[in-house]
Short mmCIF file of C-alpha atoms and ligand atoms in Angstrom, two decimals:
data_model
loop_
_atom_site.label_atom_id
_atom_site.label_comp_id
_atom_site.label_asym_id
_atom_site.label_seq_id
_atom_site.Cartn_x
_atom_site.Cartn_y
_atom_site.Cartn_z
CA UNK A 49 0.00 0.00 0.00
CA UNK A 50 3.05 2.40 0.53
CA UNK A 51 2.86 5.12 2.81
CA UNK A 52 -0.14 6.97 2.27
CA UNK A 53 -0.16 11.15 3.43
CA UNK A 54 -3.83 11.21 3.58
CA UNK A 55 -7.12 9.18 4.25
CA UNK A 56 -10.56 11.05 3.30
CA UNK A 57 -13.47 9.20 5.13
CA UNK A 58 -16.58 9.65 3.60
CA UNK A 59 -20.02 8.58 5.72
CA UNK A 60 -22.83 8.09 3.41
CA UNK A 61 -26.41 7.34 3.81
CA UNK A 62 -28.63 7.69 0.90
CA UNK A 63 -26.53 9.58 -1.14
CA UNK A 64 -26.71 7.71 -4.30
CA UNK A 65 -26.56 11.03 -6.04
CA UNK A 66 -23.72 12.46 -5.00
CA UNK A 67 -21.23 10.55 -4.59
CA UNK A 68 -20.42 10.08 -7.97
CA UNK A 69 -19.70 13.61 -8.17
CA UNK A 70 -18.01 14.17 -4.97
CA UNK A 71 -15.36 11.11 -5.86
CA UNK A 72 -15.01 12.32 -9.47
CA UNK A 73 -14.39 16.07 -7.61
CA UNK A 74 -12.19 14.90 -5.35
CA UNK A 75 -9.81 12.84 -7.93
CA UNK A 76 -9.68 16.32 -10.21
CA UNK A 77 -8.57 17.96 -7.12
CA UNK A 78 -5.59 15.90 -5.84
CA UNK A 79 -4.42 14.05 -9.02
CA UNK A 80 -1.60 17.16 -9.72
CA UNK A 81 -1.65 17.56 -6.12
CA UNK A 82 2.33 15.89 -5.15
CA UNK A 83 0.52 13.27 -2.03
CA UNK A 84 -1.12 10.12 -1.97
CA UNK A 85 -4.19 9.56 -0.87
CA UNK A 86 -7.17 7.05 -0.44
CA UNK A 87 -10.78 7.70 -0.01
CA UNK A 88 -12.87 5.33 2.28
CA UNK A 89 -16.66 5.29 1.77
CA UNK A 90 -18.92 3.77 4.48
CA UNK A 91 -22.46 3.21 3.36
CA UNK A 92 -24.58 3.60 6.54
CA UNK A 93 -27.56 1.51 6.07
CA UNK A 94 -28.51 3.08 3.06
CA UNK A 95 -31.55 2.17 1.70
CA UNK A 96 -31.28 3.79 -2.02
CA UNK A 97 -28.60 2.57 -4.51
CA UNK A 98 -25.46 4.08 -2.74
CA UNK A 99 -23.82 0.84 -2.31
CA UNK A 100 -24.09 -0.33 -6.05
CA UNK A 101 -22.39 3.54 -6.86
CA UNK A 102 -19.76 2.71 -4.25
CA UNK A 103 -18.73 0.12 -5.97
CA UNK A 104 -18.47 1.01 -9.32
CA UNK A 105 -16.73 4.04 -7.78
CA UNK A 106 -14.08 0.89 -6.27
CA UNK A 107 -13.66 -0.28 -9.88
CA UNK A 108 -12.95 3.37 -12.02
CA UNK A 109 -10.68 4.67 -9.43
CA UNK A 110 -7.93 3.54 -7.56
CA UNK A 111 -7.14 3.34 -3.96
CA UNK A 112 -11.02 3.42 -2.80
CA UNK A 113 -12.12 1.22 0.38
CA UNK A 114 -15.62 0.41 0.76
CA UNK A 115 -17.11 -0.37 3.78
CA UNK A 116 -21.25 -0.95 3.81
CA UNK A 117 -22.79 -1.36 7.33
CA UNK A 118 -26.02 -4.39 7.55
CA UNK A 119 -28.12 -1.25 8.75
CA UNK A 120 -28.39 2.40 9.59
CA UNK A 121 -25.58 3.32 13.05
CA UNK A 122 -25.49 7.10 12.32
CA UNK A 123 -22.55 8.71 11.32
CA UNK A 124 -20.60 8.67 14.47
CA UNK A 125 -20.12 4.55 13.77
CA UNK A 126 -20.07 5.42 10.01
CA UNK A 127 -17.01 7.90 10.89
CA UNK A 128 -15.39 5.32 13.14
CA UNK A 129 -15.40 2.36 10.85
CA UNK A 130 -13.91 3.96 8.35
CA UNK A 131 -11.15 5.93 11.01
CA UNK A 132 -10.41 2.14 11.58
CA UNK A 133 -9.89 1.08 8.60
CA UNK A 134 -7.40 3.92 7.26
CA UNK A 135 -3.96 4.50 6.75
CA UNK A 136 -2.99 7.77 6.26
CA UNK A 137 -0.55 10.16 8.26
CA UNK A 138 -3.72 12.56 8.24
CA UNK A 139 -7.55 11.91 7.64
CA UNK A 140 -9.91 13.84 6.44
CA UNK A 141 -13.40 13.72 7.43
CA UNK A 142 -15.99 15.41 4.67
CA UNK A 143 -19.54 14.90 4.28
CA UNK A 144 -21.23 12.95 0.77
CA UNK A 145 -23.92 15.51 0.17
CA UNK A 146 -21.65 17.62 -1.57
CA UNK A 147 -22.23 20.50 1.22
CA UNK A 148 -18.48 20.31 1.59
CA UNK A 149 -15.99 21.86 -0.95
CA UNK A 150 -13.66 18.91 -2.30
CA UNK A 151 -11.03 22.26 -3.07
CA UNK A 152 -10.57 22.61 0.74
CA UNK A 153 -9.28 19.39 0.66
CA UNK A 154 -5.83 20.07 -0.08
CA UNK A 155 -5.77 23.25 1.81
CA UNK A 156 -6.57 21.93 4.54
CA UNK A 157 -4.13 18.92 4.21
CA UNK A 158 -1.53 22.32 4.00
CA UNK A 159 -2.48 23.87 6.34
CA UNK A 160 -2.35 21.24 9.21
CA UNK A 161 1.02 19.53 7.58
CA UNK A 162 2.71 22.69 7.66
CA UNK A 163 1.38 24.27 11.07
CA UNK A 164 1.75 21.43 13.06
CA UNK A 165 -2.05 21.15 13.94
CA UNK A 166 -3.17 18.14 15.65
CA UNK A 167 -6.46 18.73 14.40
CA UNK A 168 -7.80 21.11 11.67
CA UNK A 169 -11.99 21.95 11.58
CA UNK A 170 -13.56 23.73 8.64
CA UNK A 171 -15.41 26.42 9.89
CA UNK A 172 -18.72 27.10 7.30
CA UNK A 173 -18.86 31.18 7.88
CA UNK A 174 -20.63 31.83 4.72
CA UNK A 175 -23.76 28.71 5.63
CA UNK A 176 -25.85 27.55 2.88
CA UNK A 177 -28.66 26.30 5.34
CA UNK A 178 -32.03 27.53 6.53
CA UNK A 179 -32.47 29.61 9.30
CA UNK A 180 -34.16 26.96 11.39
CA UNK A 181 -30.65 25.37 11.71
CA UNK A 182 -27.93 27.95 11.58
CA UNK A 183 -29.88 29.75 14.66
CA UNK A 184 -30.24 26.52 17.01
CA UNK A 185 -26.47 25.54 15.59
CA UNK A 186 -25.02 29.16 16.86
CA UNK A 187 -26.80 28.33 20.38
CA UNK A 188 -25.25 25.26 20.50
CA UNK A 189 -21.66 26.45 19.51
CA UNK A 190 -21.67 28.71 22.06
CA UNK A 191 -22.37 26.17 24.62
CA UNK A 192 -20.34 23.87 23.54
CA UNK A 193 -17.43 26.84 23.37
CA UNK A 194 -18.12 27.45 27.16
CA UNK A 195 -18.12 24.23 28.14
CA UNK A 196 -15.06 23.16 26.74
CA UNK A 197 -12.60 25.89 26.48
CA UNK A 198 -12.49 24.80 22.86
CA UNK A 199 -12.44 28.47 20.68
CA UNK A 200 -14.09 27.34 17.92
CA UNK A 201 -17.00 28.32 15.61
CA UNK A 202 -18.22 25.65 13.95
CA UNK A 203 -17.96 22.36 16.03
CA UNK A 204 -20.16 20.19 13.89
CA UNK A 205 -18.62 21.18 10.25
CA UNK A 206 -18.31 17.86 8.71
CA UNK A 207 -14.91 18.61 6.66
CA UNK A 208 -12.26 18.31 9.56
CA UNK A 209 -8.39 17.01 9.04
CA UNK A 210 -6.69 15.06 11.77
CA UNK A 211 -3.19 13.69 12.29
CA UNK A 212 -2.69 10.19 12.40
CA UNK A 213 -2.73 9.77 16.45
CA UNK A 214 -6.22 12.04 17.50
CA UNK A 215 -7.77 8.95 14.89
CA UNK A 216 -6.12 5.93 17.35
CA UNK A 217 -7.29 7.52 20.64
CA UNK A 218 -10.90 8.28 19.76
CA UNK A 219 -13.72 5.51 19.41
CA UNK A 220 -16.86 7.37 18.57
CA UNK A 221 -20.06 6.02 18.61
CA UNK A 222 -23.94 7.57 19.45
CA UNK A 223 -24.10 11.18 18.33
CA UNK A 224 -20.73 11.76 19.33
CA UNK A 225 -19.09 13.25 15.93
CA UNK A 226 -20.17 16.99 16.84
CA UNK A 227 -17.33 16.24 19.83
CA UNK A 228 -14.75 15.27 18.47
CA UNK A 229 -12.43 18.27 18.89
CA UNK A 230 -13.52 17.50 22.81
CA UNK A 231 -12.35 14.36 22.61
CA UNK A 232 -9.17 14.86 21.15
CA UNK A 233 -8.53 17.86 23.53
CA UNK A 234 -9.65 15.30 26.56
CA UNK A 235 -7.37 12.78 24.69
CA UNK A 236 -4.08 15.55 24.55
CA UNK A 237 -4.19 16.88 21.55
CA UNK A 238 -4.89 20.31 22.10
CA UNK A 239 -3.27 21.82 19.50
CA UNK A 240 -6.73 22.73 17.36
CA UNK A 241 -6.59 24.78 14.28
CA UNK A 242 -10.01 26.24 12.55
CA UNK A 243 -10.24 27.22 8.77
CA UNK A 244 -12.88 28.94 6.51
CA UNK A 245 -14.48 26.86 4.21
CA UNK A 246 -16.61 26.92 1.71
CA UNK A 247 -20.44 25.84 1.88
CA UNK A 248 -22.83 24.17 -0.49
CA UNK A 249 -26.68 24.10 -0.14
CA UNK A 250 -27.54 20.61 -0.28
CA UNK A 251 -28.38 19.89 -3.87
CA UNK A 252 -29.91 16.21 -3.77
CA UNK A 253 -31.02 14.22 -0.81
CA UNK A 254 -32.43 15.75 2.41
CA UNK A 255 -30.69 16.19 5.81
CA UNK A 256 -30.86 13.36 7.79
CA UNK A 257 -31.07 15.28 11.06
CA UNK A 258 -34.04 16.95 12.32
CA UNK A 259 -35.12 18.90 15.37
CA UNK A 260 -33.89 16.03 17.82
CA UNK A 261 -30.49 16.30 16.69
CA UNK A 262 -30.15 19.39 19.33
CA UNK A 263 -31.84 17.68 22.50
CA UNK A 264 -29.77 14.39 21.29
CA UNK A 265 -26.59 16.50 20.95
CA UNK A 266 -27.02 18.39 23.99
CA UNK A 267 -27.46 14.91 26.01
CA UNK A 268 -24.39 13.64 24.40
CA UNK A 269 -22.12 16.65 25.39
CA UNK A 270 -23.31 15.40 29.14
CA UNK A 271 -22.13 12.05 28.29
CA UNK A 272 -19.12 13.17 26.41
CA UNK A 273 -17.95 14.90 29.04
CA UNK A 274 -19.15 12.75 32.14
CA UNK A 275 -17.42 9.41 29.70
CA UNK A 276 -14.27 10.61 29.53
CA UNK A 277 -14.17 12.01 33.08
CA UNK A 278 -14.93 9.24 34.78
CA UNK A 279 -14.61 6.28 32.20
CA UNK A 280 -11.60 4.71 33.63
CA UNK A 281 -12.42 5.26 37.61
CA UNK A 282 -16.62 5.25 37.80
CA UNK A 283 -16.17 4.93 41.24
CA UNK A 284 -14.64 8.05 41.93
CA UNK A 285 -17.96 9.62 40.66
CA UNK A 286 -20.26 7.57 42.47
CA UNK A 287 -17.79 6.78 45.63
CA UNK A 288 -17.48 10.48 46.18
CA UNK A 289 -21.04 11.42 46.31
CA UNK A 290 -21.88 7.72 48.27
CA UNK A 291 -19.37 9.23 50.84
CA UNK A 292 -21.14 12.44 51.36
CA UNK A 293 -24.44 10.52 51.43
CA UNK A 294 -22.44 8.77 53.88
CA UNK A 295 -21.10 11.35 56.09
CA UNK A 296 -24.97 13.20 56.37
CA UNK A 297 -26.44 9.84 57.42
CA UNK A 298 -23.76 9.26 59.99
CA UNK A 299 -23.83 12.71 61.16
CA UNK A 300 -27.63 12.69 61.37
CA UNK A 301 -27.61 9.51 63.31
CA UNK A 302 -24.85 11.09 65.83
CA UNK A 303 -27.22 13.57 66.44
CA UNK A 304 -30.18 11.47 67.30
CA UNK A 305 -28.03 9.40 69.51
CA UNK A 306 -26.45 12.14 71.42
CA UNK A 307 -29.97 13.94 71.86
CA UNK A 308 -31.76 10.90 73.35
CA UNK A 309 -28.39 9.73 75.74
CA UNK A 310 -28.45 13.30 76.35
CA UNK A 311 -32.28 13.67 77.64
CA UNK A 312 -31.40 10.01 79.49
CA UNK A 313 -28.48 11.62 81.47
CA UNK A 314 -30.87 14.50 82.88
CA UNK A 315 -33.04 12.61 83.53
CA UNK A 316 -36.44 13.33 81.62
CA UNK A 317 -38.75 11.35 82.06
CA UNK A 318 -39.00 8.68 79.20
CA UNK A 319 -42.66 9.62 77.97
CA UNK A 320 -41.70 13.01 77.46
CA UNK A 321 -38.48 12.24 75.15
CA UNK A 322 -39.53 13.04 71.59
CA UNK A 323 -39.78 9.17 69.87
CA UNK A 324 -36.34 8.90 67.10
CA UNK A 325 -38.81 8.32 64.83
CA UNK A 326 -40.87 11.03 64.95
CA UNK A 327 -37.74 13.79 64.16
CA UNK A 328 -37.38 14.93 60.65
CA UNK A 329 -33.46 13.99 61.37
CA UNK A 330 -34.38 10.64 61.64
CA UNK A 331 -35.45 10.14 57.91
CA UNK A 332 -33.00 12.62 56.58
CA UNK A 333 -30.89 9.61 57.95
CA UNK A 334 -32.46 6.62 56.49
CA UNK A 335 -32.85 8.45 53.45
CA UNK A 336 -28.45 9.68 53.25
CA UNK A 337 -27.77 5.92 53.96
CA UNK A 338 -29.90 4.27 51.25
CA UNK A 339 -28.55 6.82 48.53
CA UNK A 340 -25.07 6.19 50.02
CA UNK A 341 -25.18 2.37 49.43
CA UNK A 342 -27.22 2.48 46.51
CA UNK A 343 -24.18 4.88 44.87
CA UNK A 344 -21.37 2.73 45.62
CA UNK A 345 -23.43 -0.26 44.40
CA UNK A 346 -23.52 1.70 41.22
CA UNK A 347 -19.86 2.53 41.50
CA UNK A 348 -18.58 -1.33 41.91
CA UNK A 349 -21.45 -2.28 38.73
CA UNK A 350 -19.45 0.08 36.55
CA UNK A 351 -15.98 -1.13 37.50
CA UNK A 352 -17.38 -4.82 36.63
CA UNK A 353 -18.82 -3.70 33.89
CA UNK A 354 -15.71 -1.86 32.55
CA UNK A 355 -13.39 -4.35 33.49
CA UNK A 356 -15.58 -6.85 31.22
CA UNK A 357 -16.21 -4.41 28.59
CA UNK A 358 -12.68 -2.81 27.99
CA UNK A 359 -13.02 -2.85 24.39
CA UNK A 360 -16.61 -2.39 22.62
CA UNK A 361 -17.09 -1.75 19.54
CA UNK A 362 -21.08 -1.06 18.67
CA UNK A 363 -21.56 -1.90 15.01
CA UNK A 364 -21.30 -4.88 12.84
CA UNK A 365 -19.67 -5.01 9.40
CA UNK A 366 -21.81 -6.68 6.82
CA UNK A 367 -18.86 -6.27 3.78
CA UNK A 368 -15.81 -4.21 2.97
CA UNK A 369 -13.23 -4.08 -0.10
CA UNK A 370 -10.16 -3.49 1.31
CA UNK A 371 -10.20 -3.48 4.82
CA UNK A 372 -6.48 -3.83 6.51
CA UNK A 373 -6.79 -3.09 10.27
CA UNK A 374 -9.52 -4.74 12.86
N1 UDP B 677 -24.89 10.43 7.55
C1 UDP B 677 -24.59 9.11 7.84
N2 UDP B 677 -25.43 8.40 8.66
C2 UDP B 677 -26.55 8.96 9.20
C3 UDP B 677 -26.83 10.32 8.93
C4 UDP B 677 -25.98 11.03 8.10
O1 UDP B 677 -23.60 8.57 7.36
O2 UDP B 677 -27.27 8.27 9.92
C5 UDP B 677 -24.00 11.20 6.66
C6 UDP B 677 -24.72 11.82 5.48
O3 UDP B 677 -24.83 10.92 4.40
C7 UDP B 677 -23.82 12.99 5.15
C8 UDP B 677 -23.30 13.40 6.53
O4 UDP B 677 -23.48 12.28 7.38
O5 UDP B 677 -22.74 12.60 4.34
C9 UDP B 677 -24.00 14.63 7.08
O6 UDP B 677 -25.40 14.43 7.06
P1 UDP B 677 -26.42 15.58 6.65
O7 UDP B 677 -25.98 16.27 5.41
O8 UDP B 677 -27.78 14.98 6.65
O9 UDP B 677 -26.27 16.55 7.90
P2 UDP B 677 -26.40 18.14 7.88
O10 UDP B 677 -25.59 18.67 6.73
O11 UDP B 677 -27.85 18.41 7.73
O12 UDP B 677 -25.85 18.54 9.22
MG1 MG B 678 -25.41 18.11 4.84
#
């Protein structure tokens, strides 16, 4: 295979349309560019004829891996399968609906091979969309920008360029693809470039995400973040707030105790010592304990569970061309 400068990952799900276009684009761009390069097309369930265009796409050009998925994972798994299954010292990410500009291709390939980027997004100032989506998509920039620390624009652009070792360290899977720069930052590479690019309206097709892709993408920054936080040590989420739990209860029951011994020692008479079960303290204590236990419970489940589930991988490949790794 020789040693291949750059990988462009294409996820595609009903795009019968354009892909021809975008492959023949892409080959006019790069053929006088001096690299070498392979494109890897995942077909994500699709249900048109994208698979039959992918491969007569495999047979006119060279250096093209198929991958076609038995169903529909969303492009997160679409992304990954096709991060796993290339080679190059950088890899491009663009989308199939011809939204992206196969002309930032090599630019972008510059511009993170000569800054020393570990990770370049496209940034879609000019955006050919409706207003119902470049409105919600600002909000959730923003968010995500606070969240993260992360100064950039555009986290969802689909045309992003990564060097070889941000691709090893990230599995992505869910809705996770609009996080990837958080990953990679979580991961150590923190080094993260942003570029204009251009933006097409979508010519054929329709979007494939809706309304829900905000409330899902919100949810996932949650588990994004709380994932790689705690995904190694659960327990030191859980323990920590089963501790405190802790602590309350034990504290609250230290109080009864020393009230009623108290009350003893002066001797009150024992019908006019408030019953422990009629104080408010009293089930503030039951209540500390039970969430206490109940966390660490959770705590050891997720160490099991890790410890049995080190490595998952949440999609199944029905056929590829060329596939060389996993
Ligand atoms: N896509 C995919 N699987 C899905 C949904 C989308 O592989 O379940 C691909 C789709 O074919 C396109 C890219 O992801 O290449 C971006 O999708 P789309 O254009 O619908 O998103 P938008 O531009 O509306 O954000
Ligand atoms: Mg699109």
């Amino acid at each position: 295979m020789g040693n291949i400068d750059l990988s462009i990952v294409i996820p595609s799900f009903d795009e019968e349309e354009s892909l021809p276009i975008l492959v023949k684009s892409i080959y006019n761009n790069l053929q006088n560019q001096n690299i070498i390069f392979e494109v890897i097309i995942v077909d994500d369930g699709s249900a048109d004829n994208t698979w039959y265009e992918i491969v007569c796409l495999e047979k006119k050009y060279s250096n093209i891996t198929p991958i076609k998925f038995i169903k529909n994972y969303g492009k997160s798994d679409a992304l990954d399968a096709g991060f796993k299954a290339s080679y190059g010292n950088y890899v491009l990410t663009m989308d199939a609906d011809l939204q992206d500009d196969p002309e930032e291709i090599y630019k972008l390939y510059k511009v993170i091979s000569k800054e020393g980027f570990d990770l370049v997004s496209g940034w879609k100032k000019k955006r050919n969309d409706p207003l119902s989506k470049t409105i919600p998509s600002k909000f959730f920039n923003m968010v995500t920008r606070i969240f993260s620390g992360i100064k950039l624009n555009d986290f969802n652009c689909g045309i992003k360029i990564y060097k070889r070792g941000v691709i090893d360290s990230i599995n992505l899977y869910g809705e996770m693809h609009r996080y990837i720069p958080l990953i990679a930052k979580w991961n150590g590479y923190k080094n993260i470039g942003e570029k204009e690019v251009n933006h097409n309206k979508r010519k054929f097709g329709k979007t494939k995400f809706g309304m829900e892709r905000y409330i899902r993408g919100f949810l996932d920054l949650l588990s994004v973040s709380f994932v790689y936080r705690f995904k190694k040590r659960p327990m030191h989420f859980f323990g920590t707030f089963g501790v405190l739990f802790f602590i309350i209860g034990f504290i609250s029951v230290g109080l009864i105790v020393y009230e009623k011994i108290n009350k003893i020692s002066e001797n009150v008479p024992l019908d006019l010592i408030r019953p422990v079960t009629d104080q408010p303290l009293f089930y503030i204590a039951l209540v500390s304990i039970i969430i206490g236990v109940q966390l660490f419970l959770v705590g050891f489940l997720s160490e099991l569970v890790i410890q049995i589930n080190s490595d998952r991988k949440g999609y199944k490949i029905e056929e590829t061309g060329d596939v060389k790794k996993s």
